[in-house]
Coordinates of C-alpha atoms and ligand atoms in Angstrom, one line a residue:
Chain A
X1 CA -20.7 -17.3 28.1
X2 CA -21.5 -14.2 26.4
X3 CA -19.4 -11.2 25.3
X4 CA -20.1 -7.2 25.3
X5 CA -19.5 -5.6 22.0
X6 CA -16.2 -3.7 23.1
X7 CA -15.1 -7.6 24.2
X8 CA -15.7 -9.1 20.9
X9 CA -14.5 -6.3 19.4
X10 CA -11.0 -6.8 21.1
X11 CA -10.8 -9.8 20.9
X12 CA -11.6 -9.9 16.9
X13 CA -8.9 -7.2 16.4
X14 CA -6.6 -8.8 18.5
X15 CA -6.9 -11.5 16.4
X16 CA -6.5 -9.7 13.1
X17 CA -3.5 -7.8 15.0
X18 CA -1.5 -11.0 15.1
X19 CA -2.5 -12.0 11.4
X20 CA -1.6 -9.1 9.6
X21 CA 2.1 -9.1 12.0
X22 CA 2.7 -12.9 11.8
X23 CA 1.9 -12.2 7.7
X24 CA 4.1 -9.7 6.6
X25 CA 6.7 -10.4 9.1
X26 CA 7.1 -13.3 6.7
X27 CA 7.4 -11.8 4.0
X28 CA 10.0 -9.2 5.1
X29 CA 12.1 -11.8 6.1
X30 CA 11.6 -14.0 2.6
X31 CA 12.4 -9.6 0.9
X32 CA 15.4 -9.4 3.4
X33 CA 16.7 -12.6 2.8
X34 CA 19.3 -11.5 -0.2
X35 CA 21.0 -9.2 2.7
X36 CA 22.6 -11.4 4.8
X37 CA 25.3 -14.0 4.1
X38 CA 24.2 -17.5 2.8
X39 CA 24.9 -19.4 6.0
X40 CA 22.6 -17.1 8.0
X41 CA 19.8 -17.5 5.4
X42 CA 18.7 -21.4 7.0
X43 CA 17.4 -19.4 10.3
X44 CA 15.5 -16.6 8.1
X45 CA 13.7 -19.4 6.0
X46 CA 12.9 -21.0 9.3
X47 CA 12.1 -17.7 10.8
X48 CA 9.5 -16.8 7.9
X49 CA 8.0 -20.3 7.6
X50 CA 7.5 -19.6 12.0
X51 CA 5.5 -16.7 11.2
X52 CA 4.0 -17.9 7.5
X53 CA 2.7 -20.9 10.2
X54 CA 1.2 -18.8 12.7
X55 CA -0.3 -16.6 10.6
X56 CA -2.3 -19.5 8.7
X57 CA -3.1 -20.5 12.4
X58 CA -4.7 -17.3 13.3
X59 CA -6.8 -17.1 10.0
X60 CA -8.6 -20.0 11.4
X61 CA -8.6 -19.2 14.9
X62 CA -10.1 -15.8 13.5
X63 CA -12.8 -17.5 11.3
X64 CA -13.8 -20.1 14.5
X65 CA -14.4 -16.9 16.9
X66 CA -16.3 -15.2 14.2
X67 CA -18.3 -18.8 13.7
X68 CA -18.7 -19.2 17.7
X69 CA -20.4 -15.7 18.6
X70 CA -22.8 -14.3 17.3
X71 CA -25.3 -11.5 17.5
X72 CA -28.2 -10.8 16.1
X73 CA -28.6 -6.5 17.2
X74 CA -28.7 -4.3 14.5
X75 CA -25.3 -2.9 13.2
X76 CA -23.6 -5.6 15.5
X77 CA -24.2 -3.4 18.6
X78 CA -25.0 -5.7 21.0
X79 CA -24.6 -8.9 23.2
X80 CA -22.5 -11.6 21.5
X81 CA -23.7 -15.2 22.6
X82 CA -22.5 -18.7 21.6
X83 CA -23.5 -20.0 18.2
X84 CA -25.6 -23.4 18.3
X85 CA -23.5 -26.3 16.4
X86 CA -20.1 -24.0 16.2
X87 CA -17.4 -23.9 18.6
X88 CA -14.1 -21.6 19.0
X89 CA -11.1 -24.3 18.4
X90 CA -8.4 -23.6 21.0
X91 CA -6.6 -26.7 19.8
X92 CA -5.1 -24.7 16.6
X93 CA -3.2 -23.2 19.1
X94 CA -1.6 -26.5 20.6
X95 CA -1.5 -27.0 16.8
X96 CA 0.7 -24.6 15.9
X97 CA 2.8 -25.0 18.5
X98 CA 3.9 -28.4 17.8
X99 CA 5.1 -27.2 14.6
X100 CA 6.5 -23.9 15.7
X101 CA 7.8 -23.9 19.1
X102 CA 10.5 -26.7 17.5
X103 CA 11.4 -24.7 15.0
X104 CA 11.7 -21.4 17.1
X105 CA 14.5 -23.2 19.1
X106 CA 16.6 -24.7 15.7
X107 CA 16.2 -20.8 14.2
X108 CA 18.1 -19.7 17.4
X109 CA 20.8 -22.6 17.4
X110 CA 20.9 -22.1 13.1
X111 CA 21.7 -18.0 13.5
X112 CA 24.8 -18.5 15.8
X113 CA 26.4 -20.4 13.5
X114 CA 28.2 -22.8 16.0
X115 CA 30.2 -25.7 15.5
X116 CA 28.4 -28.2 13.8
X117 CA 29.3 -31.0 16.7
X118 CA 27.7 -28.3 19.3
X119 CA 24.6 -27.4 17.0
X120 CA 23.6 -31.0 16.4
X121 CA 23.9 -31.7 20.4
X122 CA 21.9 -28.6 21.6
X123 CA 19.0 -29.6 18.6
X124 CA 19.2 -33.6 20.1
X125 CA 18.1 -32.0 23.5
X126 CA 15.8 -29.0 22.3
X127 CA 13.8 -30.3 19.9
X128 CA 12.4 -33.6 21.5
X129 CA 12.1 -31.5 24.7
X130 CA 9.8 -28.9 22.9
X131 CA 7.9 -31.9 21.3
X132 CA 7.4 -33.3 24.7
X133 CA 6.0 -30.3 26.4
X134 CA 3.4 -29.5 24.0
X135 CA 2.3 -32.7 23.4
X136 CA 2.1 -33.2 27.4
X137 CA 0.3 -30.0 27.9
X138 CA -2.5 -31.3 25.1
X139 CA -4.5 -33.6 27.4
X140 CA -4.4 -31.4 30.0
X141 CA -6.0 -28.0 28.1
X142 CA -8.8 -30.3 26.8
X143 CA -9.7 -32.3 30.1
X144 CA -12.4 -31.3 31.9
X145 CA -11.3 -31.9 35.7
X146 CA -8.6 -29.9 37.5
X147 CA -6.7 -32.4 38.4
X148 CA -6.0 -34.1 35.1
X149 CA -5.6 -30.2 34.3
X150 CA -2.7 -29.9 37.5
X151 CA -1.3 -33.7 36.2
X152 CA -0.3 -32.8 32.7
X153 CA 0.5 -29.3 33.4
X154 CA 3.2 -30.4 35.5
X155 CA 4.6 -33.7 33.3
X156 CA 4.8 -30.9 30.9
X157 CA 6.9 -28.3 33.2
X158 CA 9.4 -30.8 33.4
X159 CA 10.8 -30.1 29.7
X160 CA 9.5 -26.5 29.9
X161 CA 12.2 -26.3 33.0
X162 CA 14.9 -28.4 30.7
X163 CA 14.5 -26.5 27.9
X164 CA 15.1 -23.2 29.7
X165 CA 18.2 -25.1 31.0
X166 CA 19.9 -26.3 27.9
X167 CA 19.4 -22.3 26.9
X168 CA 20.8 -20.0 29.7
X169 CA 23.1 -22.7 30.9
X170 CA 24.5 -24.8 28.4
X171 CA 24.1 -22.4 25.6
X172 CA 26.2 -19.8 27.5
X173 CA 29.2 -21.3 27.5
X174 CA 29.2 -21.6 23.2
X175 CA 28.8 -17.7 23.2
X176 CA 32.2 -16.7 24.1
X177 CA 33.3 -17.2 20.2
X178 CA 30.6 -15.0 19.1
X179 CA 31.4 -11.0 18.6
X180 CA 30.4 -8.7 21.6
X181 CA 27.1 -6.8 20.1
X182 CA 26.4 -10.5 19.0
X183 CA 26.2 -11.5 22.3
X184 CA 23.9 -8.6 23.3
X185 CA 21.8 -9.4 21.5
X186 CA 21.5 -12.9 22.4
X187 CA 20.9 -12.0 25.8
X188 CA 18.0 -9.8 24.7
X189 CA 16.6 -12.5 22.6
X190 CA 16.8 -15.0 25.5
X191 CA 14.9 -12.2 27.5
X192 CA 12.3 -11.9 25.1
X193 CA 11.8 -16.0 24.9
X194 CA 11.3 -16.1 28.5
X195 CA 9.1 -12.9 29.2
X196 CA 6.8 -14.3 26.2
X197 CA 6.8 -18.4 26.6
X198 CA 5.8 -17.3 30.0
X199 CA 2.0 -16.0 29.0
X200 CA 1.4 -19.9 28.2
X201 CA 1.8 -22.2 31.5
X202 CA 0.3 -18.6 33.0
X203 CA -3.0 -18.9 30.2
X204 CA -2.9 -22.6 30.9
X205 CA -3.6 -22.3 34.8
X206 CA -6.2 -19.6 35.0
X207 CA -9.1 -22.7 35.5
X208 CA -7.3 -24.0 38.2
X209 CA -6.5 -20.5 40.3
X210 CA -10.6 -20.3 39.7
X211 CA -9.9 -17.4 37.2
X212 CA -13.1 -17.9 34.5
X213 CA -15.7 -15.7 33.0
X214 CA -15.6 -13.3 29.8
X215 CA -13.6 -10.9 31.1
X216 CA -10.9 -13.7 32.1
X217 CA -11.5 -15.2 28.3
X218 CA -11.0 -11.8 26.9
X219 CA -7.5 -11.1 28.9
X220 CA -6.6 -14.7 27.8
X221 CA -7.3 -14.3 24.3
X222 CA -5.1 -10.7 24.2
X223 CA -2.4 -12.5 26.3
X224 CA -1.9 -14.8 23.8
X225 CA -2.0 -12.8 20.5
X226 CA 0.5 -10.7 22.3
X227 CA 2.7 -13.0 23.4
X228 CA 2.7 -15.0 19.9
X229 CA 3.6 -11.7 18.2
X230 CA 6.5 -11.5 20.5
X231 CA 7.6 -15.0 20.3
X232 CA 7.8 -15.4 16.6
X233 CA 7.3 -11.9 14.7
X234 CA 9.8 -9.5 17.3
X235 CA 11.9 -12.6 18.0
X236 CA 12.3 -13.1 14.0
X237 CA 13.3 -9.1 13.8
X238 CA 16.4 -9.7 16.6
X239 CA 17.2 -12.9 14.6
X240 CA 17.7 -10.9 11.3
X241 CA 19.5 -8.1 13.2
X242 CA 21.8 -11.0 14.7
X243 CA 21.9 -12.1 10.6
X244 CA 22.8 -8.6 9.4
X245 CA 25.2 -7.8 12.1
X246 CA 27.0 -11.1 11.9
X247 CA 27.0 -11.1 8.1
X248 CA 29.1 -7.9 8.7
X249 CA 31.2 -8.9 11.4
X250 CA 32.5 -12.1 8.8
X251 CA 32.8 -10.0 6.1
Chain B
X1 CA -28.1 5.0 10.0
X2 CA -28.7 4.0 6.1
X3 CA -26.7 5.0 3.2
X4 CA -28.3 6.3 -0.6
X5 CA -27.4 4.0 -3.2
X6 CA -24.9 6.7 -4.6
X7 CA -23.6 7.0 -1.1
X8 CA -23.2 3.2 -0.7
X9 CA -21.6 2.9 -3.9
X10 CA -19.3 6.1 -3.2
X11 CA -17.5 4.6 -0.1
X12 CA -17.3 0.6 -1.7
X13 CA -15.4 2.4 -4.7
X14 CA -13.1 4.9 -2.7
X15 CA -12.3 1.1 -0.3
X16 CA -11.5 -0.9 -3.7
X17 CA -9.6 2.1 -5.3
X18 CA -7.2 1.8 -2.1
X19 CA -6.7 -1.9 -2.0
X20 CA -5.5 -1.4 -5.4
X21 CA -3.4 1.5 -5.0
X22 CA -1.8 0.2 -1.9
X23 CA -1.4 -3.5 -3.2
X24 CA 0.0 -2.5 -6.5
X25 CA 2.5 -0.1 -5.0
X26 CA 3.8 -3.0 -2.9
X27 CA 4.5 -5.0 -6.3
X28 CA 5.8 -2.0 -8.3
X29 CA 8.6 -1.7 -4.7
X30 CA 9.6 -5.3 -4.9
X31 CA 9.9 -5.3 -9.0
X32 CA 11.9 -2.1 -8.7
X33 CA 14.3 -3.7 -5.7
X34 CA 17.2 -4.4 -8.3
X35 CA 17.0 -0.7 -9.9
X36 CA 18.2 1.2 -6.1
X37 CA 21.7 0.2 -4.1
X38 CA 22.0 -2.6 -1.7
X39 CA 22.0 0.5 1.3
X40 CA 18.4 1.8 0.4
X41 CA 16.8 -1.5 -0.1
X42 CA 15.8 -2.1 3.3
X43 CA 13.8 1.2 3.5
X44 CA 12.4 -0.1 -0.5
X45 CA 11.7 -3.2 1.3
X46 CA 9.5 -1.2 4.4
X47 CA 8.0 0.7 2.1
X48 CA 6.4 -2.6 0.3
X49 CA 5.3 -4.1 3.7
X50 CA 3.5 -1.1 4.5
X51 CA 1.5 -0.9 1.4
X52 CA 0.8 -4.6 2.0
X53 CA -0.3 -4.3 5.7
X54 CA -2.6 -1.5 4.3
X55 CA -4.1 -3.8 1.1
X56 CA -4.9 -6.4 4.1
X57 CA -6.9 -4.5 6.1
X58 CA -8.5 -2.9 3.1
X59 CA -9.5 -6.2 2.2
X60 CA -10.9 -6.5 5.7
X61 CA -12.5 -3.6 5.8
X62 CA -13.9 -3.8 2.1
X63 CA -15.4 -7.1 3.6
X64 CA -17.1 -5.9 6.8
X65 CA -18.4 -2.6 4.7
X66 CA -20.5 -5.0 2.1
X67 CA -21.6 -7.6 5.5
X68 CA -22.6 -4.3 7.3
X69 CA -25.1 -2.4 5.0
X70 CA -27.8 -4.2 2.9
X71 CA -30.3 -3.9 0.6
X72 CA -33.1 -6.1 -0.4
X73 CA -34.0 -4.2 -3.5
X74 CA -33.8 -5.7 -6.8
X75 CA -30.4 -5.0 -8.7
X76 CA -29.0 -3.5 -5.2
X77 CA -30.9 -0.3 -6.5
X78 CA -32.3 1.3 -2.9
X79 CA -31.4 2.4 0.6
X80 CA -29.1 0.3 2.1
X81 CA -29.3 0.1 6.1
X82 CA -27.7 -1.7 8.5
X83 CA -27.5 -5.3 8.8
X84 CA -28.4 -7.4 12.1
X85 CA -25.7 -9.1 13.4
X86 CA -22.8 -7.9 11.5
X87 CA -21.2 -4.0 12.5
X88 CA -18.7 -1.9 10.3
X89 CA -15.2 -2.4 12.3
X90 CA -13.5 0.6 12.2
X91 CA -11.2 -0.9 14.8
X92 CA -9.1 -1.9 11.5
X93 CA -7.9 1.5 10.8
X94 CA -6.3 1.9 14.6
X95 CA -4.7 -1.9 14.1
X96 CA -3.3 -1.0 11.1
X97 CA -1.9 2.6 12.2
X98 CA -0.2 0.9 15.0
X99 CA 1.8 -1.4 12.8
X100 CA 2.1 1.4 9.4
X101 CA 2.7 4.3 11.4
X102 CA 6.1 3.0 13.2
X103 CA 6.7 1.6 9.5
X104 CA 6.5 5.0 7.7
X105 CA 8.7 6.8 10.0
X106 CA 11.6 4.2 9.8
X107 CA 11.3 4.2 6.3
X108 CA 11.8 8.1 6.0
X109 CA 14.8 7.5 8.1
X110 CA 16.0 4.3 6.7
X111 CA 16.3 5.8 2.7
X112 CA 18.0 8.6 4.3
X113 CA 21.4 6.6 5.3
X114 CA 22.6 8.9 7.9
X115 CA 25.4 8.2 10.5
X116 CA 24.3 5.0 12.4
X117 CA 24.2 6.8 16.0
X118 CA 22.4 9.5 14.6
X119 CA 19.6 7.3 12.8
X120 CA 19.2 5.0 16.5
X121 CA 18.9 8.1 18.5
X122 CA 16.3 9.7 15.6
X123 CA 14.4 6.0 15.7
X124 CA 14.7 5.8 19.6
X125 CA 12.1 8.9 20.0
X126 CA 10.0 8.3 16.3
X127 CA 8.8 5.0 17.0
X128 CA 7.8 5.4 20.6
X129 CA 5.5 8.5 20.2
X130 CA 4.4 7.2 17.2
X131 CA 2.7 3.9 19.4
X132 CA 1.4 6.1 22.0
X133 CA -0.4 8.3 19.4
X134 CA -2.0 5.3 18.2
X135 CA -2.4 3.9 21.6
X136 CA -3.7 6.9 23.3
X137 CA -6.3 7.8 20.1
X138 CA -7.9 4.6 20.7
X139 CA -10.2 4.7 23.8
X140 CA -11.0 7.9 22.5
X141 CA -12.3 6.1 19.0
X142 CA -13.9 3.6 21.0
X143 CA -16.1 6.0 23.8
X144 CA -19.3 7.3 23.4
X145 CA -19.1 10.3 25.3
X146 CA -18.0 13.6 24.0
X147 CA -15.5 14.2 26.8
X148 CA -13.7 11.2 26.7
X149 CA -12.7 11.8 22.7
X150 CA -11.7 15.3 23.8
X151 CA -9.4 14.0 27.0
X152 CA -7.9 10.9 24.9
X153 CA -7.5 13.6 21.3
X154 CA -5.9 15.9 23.5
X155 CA -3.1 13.3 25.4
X156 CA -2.5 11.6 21.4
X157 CA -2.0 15.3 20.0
X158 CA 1.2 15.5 22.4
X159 CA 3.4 12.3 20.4
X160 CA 1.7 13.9 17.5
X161 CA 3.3 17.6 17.8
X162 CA 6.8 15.8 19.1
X163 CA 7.0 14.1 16.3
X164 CA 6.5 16.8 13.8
X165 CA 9.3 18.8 15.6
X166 CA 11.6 15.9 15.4
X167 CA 11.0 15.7 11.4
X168 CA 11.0 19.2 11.1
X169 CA 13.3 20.5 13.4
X170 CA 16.1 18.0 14.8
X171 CA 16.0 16.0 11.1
X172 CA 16.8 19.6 9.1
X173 CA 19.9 19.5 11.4
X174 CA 21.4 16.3 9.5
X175 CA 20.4 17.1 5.8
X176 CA 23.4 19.1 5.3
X177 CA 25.6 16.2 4.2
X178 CA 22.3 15.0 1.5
X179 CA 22.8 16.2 -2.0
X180 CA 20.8 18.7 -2.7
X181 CA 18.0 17.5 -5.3
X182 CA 17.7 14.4 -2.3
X183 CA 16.9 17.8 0.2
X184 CA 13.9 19.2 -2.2
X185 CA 12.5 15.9 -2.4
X186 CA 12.7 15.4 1.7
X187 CA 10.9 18.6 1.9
X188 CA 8.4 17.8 -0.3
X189 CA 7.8 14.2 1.2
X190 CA 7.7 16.3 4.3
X191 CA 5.2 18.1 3.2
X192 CA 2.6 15.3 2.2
X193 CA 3.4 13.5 5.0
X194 CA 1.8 16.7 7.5
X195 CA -0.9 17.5 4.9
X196 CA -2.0 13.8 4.8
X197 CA -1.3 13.1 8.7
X198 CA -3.5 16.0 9.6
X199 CA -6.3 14.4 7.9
X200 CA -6.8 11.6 10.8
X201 CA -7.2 13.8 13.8
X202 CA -9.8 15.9 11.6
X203 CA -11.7 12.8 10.9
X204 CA -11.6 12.0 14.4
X205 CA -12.7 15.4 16.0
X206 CA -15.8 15.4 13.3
X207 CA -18.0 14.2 16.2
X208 CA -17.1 16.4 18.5
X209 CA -18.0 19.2 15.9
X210 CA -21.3 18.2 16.0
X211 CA -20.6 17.0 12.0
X212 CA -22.7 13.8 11.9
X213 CA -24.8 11.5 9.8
X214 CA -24.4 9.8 6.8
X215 CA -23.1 12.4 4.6
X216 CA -20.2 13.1 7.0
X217 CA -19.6 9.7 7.1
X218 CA -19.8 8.9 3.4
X219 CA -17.0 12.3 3.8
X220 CA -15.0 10.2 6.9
X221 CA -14.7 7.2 4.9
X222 CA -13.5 9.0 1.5
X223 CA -11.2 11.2 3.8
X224 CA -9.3 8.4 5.3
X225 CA -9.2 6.1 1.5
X226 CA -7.3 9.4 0.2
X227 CA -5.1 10.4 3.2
X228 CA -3.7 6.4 3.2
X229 CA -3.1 6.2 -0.5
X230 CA -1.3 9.8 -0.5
X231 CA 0.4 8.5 3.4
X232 CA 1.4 5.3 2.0
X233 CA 1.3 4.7 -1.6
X234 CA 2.3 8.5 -3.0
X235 CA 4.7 8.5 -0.1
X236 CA 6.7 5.3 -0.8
X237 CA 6.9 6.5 -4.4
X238 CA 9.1 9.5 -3.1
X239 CA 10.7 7.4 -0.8
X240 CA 11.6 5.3 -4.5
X241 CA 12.7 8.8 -6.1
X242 CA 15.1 9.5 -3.2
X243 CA 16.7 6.2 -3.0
X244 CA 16.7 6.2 -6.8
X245 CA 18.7 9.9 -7.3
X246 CA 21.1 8.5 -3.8
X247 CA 22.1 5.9 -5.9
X248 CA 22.9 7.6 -8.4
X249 CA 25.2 9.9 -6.4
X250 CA 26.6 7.4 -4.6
X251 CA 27.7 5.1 -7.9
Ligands
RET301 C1 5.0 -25.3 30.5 C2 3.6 -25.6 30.0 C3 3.1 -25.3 28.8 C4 4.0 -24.6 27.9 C5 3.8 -24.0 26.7 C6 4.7 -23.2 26.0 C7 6.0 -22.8 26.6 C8 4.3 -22.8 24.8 C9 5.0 -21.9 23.9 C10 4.5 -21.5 22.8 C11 5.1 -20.6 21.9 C12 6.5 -20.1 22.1 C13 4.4 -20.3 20.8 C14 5.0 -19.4 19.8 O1 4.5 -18.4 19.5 C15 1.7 -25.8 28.3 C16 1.8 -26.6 27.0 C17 0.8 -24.6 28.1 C18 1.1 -26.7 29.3 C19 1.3 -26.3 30.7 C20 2.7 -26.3 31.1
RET302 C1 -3.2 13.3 16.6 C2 -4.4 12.3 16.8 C3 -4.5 11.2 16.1 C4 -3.5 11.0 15.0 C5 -3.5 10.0 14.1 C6 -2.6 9.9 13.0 C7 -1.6 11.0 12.8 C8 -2.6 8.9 12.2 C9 -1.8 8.6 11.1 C10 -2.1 7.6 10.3 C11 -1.4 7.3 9.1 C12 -0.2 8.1 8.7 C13 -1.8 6.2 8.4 C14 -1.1 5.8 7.2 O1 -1.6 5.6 6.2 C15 -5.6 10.1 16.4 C16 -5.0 8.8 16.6 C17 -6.6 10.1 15.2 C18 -6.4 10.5 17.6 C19 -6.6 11.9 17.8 C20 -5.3 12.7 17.9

């Protein structure tokens, strides 16, 4: 495939979009750190390393697009085509995600604070779930047939769907120690969670629903920069705020 | 287009003079955390990821200047013209605005440590019209056509005037209660921020005015390196001043 110049152009600052967020989202949270009580400080480390993560992620994302299309008009105003002997690496992504989407759920369970009894049984479910999922999806994204595609996409719905589970249902009924705003907040955050981890089964099917083509790549690329700034750099901001407010409430 | 040596060199020293402005600034805000009170630290703290977001892209763009003007002659004494295969992103400037812009004006706020309903309601209306200037300038960058920068100008000018009236109109409502060496200081950073500000849609409507070629770039270029050292840099150094005299009050 081959892109325009306004398509490699969006796509490039997409890509530089989520760097520069994922980056100094980081470091506001290592700056903010000193401003909320100690026991709320686990989820900020976890929150930063998230983002310090994704942001190394998207450096090499960014350097294996730049490799994979190329151009040779003058000034870069031209048709971008595929580079011979480079290829754009979606599998940082699936990467990243092993590491990440783990740690996005413990920075949740760490920031309520909840008994330690509760927190160690909501992490025994979460975190082998989230493993599970990604490393389900993996085979899937790189095999070449739909129906291996179809297969693994829907061994690895099945913790997707348990996850979400253990979140609005189980995780509910802990909340009702937590302050009011608290819980607000919580809700929001849960919002956010599912709008954004959404964008990924939905990026993951387009081959199958015959979706394909630049413009199809494009949309996908921007889906998921988007939706990986919202997952880990605005979901890190409602964490601190959830920090800050309950380092008030306790005090 | 191609560029004079002196031209070349003019625009790769105005680049490098603002990474190090803006990174340095950045340092100085962190080192000088300890010297302000806990309550203006998180607008310190803003002030220093702005300045880095802006030493990133900098970086960036200091990078895709040198990759998108050459020379062959000996000592890098000649014309330099445009390289094949590699364009000068201007697309940097927009992704940064849409992430500093926000920043800048929840930092004015932030240092100001007014009533907490009356600094929500002041951010609820800053930092939306502040993404839809961005937003909205953006196609208009991007076009080619004369009447599409003048449609998309024209619709980012609107967030553009509100927020000018909401600094300068309903903000003079709640600086009664600042002491009153914090109100010059607010009126001068006031004052930068406009003069500096109006320097971007200037830069933009140069096209339009039928001002083009190298020299107005070689102008474009060294417009924008002074407007985001005096928007940023010169500006968080205020912001410093402020929360450095509040402190002082306050103790
Ligand atoms: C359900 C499902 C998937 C889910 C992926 C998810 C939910 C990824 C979340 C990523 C996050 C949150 C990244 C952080 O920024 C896969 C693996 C695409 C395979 C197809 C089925
Ligand atoms: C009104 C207007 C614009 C305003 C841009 C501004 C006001 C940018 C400010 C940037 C800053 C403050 C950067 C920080 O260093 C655009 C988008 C050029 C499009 C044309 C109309």
């Amino acid at each position: 495939d081959s892109l325009t110049q306004a398509q490699f152009d969006t796509v490039y600052n997409s890509l530089s979009l989520v760097i520069a967020s994922q980056l100094f989202t980081a470091i506001f949270l290592i700056l903010a750190l000193p401003r909320v009580l100690p026991r709320y400080r686990q989820a900020m480390v976890i929150a930063a390393v998230v983002c310090g993560i994704a942001a190394y992620h998207y450096f090499r994302i960014f350097d294996s697009f730049k490799g994979a299309f190329v151009t040779d008009a003058v000034g870069g105003r031209g048709t971008y085509t595929q580079a011979e002997g480079v290829s754009f690496n979606e599998g940082y992504r699936y990467v990243d995600w092993l590491l990440t989407v783990p740690l996005l759920l413990v920075e949740l369970i760490a920031v309520l604070a909840l008994a330690r009894r509760v927190q160690a049984s909501l992490l025994r479910k979460l975190i082998p779930a989230a493993t599970l999922m990604i490393v389900l999806g993996y085979p899937g994204e790189i095999s070449s047939t739909d129906g291996a595609r179809v297969l693994w996409g829907v061994l690895s719905t099945i913790p997707f769907l348990f996850i979400l589970y253990v979140l609005f249902v189980e995780l509910t009924r802990s909340l009702d120690r937590q302050p009011v705003a608290v819980r607000a907040l919580i809700s929001r955050l849960r919002i956010l969670l599912l709008a954004s981890w959404l964008v990924y089964p939905l990026a993951y099917a387009l081959p199958v629903l015959g979706i394909s083509g630049a413009d199809a790549w494009v949309l996908k690329q921007g889906g998921y920069s988007l939706a990986d700034i919202a997952a880990k750099a605005v979901y890190a901001l409602i964490i601190y705020r959830i920090a800050r407010l309950k380092s008030y409430e306790d005090d």
